[in-house]
Coordinates of C-alpha atoms and ligand atoms in Angstrom, one line a residue:
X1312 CA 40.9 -51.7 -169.3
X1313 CA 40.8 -55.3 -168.8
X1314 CA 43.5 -57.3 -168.0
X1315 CA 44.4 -60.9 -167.8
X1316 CA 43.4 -63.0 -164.6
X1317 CA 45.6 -62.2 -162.0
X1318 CA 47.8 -65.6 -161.4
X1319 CA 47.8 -67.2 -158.1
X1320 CA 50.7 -67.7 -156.3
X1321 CA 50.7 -71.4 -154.5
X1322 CA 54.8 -70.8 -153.1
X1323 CA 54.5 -70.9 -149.4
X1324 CA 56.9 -67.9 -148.7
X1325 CA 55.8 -64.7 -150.5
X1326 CA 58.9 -63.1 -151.9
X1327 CA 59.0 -59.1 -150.7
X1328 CA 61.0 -56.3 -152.3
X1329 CA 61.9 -53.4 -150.2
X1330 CA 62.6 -50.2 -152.9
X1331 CA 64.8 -47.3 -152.2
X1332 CA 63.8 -44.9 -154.7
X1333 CA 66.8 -42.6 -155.6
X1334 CA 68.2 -39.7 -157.5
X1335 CA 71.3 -40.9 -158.5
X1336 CA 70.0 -44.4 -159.0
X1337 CA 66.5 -44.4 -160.1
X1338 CA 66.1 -47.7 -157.5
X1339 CA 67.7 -49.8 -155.1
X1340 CA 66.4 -53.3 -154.4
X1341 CA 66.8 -55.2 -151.1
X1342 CA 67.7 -58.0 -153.2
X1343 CA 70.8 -56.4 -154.2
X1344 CA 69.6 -55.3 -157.7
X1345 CA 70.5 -51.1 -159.0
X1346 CA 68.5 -50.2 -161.5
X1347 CA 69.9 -47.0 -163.7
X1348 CA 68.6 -43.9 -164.5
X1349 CA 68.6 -44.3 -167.9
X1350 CA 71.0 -42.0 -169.1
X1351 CA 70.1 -40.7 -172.9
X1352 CA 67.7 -38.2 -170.2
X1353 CA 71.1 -36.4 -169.7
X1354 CA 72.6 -36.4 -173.4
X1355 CA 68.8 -35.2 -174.3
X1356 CA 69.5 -32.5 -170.9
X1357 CA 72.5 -31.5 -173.4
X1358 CA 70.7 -31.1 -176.6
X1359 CA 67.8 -29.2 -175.3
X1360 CA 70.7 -27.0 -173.6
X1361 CA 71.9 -26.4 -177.0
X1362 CA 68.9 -26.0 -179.2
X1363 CA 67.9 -22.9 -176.5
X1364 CA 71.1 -21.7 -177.0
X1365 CA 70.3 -21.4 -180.6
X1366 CA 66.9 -20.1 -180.6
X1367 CA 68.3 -17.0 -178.5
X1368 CA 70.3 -16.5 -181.5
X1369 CA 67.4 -15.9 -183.6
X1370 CA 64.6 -13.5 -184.4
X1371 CA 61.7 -14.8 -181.9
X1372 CA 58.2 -14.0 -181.6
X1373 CA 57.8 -10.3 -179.5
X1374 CA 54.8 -9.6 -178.2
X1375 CA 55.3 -5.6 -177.4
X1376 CA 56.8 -4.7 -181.0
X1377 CA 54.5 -7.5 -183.2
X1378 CA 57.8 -8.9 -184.2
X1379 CA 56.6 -11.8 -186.1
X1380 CA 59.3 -14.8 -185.1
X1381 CA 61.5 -16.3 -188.0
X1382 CA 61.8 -19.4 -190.1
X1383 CA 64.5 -20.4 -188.7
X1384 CA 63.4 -19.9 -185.1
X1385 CA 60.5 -21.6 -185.7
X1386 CA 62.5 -24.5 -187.0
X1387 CA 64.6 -24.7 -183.5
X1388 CA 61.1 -24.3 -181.3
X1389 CA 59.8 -27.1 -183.6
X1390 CA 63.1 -29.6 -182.5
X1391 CA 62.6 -28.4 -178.8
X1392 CA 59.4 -29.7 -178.9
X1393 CA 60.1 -33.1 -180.8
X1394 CA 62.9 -33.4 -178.1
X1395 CA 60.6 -32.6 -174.9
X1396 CA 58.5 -35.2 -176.4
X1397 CA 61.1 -37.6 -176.4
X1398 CA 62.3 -37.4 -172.7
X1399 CA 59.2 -37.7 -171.8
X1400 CA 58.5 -40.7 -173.8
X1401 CA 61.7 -42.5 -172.4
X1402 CA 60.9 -41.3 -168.8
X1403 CA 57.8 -43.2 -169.2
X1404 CA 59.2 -46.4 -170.3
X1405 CA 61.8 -46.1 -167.7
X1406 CA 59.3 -46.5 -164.9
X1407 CA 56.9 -48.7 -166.8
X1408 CA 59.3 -51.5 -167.0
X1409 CA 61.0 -51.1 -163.9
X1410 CA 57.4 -50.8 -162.1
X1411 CA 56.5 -53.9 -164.2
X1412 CA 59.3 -55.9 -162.9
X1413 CA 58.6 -55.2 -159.6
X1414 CA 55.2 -57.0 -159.7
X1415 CA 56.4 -59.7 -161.9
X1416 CA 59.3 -60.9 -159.7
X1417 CA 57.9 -60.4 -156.6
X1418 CA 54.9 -61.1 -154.1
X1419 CA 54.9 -57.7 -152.0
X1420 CA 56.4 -54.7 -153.1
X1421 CA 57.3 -52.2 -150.3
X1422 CA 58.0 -48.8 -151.4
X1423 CA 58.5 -45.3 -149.1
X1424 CA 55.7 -42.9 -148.7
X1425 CA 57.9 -40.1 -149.8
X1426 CA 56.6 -36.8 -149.5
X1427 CA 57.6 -35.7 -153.4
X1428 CA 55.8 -32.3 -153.4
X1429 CA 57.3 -31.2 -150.4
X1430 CA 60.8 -32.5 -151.8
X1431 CA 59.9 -30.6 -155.4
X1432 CA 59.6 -27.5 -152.8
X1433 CA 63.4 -27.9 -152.0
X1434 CA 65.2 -26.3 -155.3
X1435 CA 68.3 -28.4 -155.1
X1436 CA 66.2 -31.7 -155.7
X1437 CA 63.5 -30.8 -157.5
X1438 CA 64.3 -30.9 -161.1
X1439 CA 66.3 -34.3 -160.4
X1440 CA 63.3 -36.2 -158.7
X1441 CA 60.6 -34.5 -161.1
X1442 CA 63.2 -36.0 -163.7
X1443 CA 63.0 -39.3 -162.1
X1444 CA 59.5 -39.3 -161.5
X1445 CA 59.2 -41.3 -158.4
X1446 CA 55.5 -40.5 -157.9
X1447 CA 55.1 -42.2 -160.7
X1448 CA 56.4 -45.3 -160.0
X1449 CA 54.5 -45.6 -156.7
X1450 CA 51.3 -45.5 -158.8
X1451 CA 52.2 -47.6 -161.4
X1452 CA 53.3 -50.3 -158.9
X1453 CA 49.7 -49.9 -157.3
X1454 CA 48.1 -49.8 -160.8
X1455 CA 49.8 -53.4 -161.4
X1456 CA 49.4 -55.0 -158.6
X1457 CA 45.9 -55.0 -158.3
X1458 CA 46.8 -56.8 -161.8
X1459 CA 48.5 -59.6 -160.6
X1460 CA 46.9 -59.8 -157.3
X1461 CA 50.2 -59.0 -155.2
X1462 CA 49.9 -56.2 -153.0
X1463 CA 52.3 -52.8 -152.0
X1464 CA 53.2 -52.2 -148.7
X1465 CA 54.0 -48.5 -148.4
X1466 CA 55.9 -47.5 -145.3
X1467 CA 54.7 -44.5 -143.5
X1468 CA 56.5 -41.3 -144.5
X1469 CA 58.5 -40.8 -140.9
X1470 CA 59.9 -44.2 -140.9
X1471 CA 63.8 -44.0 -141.0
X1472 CA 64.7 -46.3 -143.3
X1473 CA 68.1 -44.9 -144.1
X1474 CA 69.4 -44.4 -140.6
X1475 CA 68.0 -47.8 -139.5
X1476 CA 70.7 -50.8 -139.9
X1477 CA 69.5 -53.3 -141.0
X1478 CA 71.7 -56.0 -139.2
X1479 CA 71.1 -55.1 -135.8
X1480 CA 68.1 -52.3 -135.9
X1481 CA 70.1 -49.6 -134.4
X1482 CA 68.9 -46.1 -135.6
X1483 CA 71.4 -43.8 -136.0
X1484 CA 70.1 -40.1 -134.9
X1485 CA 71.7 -38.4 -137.9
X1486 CA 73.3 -39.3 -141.3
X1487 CA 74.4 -36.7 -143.7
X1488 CA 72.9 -37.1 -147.5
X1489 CA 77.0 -37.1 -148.4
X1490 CA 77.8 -40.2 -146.5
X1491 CA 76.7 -43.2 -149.6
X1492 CA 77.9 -46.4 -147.4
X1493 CA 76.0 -47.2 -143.6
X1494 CA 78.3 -48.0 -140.9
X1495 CA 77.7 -49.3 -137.7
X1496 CA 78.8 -50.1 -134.6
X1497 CA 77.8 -53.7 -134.8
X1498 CA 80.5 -53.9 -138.2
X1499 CA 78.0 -53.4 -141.1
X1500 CA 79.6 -51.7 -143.9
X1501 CA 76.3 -51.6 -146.8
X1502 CA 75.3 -49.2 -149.6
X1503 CA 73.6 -46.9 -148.3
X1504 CA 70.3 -47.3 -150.3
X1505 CA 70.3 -50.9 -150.4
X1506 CA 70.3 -50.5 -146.6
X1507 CA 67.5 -48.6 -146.9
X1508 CA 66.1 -51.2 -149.5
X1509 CA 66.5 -53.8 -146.8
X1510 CA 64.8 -52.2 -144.0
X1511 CA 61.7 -51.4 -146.1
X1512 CA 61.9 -55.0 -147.0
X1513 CA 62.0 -56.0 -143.1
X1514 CA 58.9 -54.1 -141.9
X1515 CA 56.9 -56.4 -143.8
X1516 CA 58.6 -59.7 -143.5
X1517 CA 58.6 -59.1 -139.7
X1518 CA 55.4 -57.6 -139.3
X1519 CA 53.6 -60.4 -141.5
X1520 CA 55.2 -63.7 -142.3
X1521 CA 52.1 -64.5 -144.4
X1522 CA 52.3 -61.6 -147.0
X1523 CA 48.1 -61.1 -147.4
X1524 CA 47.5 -61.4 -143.8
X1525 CA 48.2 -57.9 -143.0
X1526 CA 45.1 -56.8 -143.9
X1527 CA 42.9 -58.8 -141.6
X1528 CA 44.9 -57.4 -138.8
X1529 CA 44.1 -54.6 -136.9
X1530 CA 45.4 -51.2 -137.5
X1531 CA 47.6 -51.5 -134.4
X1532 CA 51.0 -49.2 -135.6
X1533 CA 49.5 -46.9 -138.0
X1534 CA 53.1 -45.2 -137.7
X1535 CA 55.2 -48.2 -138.8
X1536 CA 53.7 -48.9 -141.9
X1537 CA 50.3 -49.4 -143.9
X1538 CA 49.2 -52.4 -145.9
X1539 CA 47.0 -51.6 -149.6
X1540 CA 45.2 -54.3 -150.5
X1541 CA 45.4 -55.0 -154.2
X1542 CA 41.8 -55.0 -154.7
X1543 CA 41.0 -51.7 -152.8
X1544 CA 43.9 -49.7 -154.8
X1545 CA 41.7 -49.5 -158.0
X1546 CA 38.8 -48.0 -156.7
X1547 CA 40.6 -44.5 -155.7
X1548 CA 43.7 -41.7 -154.4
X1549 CA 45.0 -43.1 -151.2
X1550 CA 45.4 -39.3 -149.3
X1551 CA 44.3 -36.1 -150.6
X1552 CA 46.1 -34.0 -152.6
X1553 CA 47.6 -31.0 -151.3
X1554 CA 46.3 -28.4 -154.4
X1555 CA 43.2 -30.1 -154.0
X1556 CA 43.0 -29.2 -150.2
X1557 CA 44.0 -25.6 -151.5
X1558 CA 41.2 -25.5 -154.0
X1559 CA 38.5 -25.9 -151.0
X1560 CA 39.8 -23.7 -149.3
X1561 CA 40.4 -20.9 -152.3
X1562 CA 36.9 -19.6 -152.0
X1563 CA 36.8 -18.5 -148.2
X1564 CA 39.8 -16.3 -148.5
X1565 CA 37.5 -14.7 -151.3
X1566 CA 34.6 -13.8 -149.2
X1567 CA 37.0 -12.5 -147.2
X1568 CA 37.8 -9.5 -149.6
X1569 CA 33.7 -9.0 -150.7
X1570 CA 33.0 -8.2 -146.8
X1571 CA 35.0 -5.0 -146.8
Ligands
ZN331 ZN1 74.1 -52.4 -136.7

């Protein structure tokens, strides 16, 4: 799809948005800024709750005695549907505008390079950050930029940004999930997240006081973080995915069997 000519900036400083993606808060911005989960996804969690409840309590399809399902069962699998739909729906719009804000407001957008389907492995968090899609909003962000002609800066995977302060740049060996507010030994008392907002924000202020110039420098700390050019996002999928890797690999374990 085409899209309007990306506008060029002429403001000297580049303004550069570190984002904490969250469960409880769907983002943090360094600038200070929560933004929600929207909550009608809970009230919707209720409903669906409720309209299961009721299908149990009638006659459904059975596969082993050709029980044909009901009317009224029907009815109910119909409204689970419409209301699947609709979470869905929402969802979407959630991260469209927040993803679309992002680029609007701000030169660089530096989001974490979080490892989502190793987290979706973990059962605890799974259904909340497959509810909040945060995936999502990394690709969106990407998708837009190259729009506008801004760029994403996504921070390597291992970089601490939670247990780094961001005041004096101590890193703190552990912090428990439970603790919400940083504290450090220098006297900063922050959010938790924004702190982590902040830091994001850091590596590229630091790193590049010129915003674009990142990319004409060499690949010197390929830990610390990696710049994606706006222009170079479009063309294709930054790493591999994992089922892919399995898929390649699929057919060898077959052979395997055909030998003996
Ligand atoms: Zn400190």
């Amino acid at each position: 799809m085409r899209r309007a000519e990306p506008e060029t900036r002429t403001t000297d400083a580049p303004s550069v948005v570190g984002v904490d993606l969250g469960v409880k808060t769907l983002a943090v911005l360094s600038t200070g800024e929560m933004i929600e989960n929207p909550k009608h996804l809970e009230h919707a969690q209720k409903q669906l709750r409720r309209l299961q409840r009721q299908a149990s309590r009638r006659v459904g399809r059975d596969k082993r005695t050709g029980q044909q399902p009901s009317n009224r069962w029907l009815a109910t699998q119909a409204r689970v549907a419409r209301l699947h739909a609709y979470v869905a729906d929402a969802r979407r719009d959630g991260l469209h505008k927040l993803s679309t804000r992002l680029v609007r407001s701000h030169d660089v957008v530096v989001l974490e390079d979080l490892n989502v389907a190793g987290m979706l492995r973990n059962r605890s968090l799974a259904r909340h950050i497959a509810g909040v899609g945060m995936g999502e909003v990394r690709r969106q962000t990407e998708c837009k930029t190259a729009w506008r002609g801004s760029s994403v800066h996504i921070a390597d995977r291992w970089y601490p940004s939670s247990k780094t302060c961001s005041a004096c740049g101590d890193v703190k060996a552990k912090l428990s999930l439970k603790k919400r507010v940083f504290k450090c030994d220098c006297g900063l008392r922050m959010d938790r997240d924004l702190n982590a907002a902040r830091n994001l924000a850091a590596l590229v202020q630091t790193s590049s006081p010129s915003c674009g110039a990142t990319v004409n420098e060499p690949d010197g700390t390929p830990r610390k973080a990696r710049t994606v050019r706006a222009a170079g996002i479009a063309t294709g999928r930054l790493t591999p995915r994992v089922s892919q890797r399995r898929d390649r690999e699929a057919p060898a374990r077959g052979t395997f069997f055909h030998v003996s």
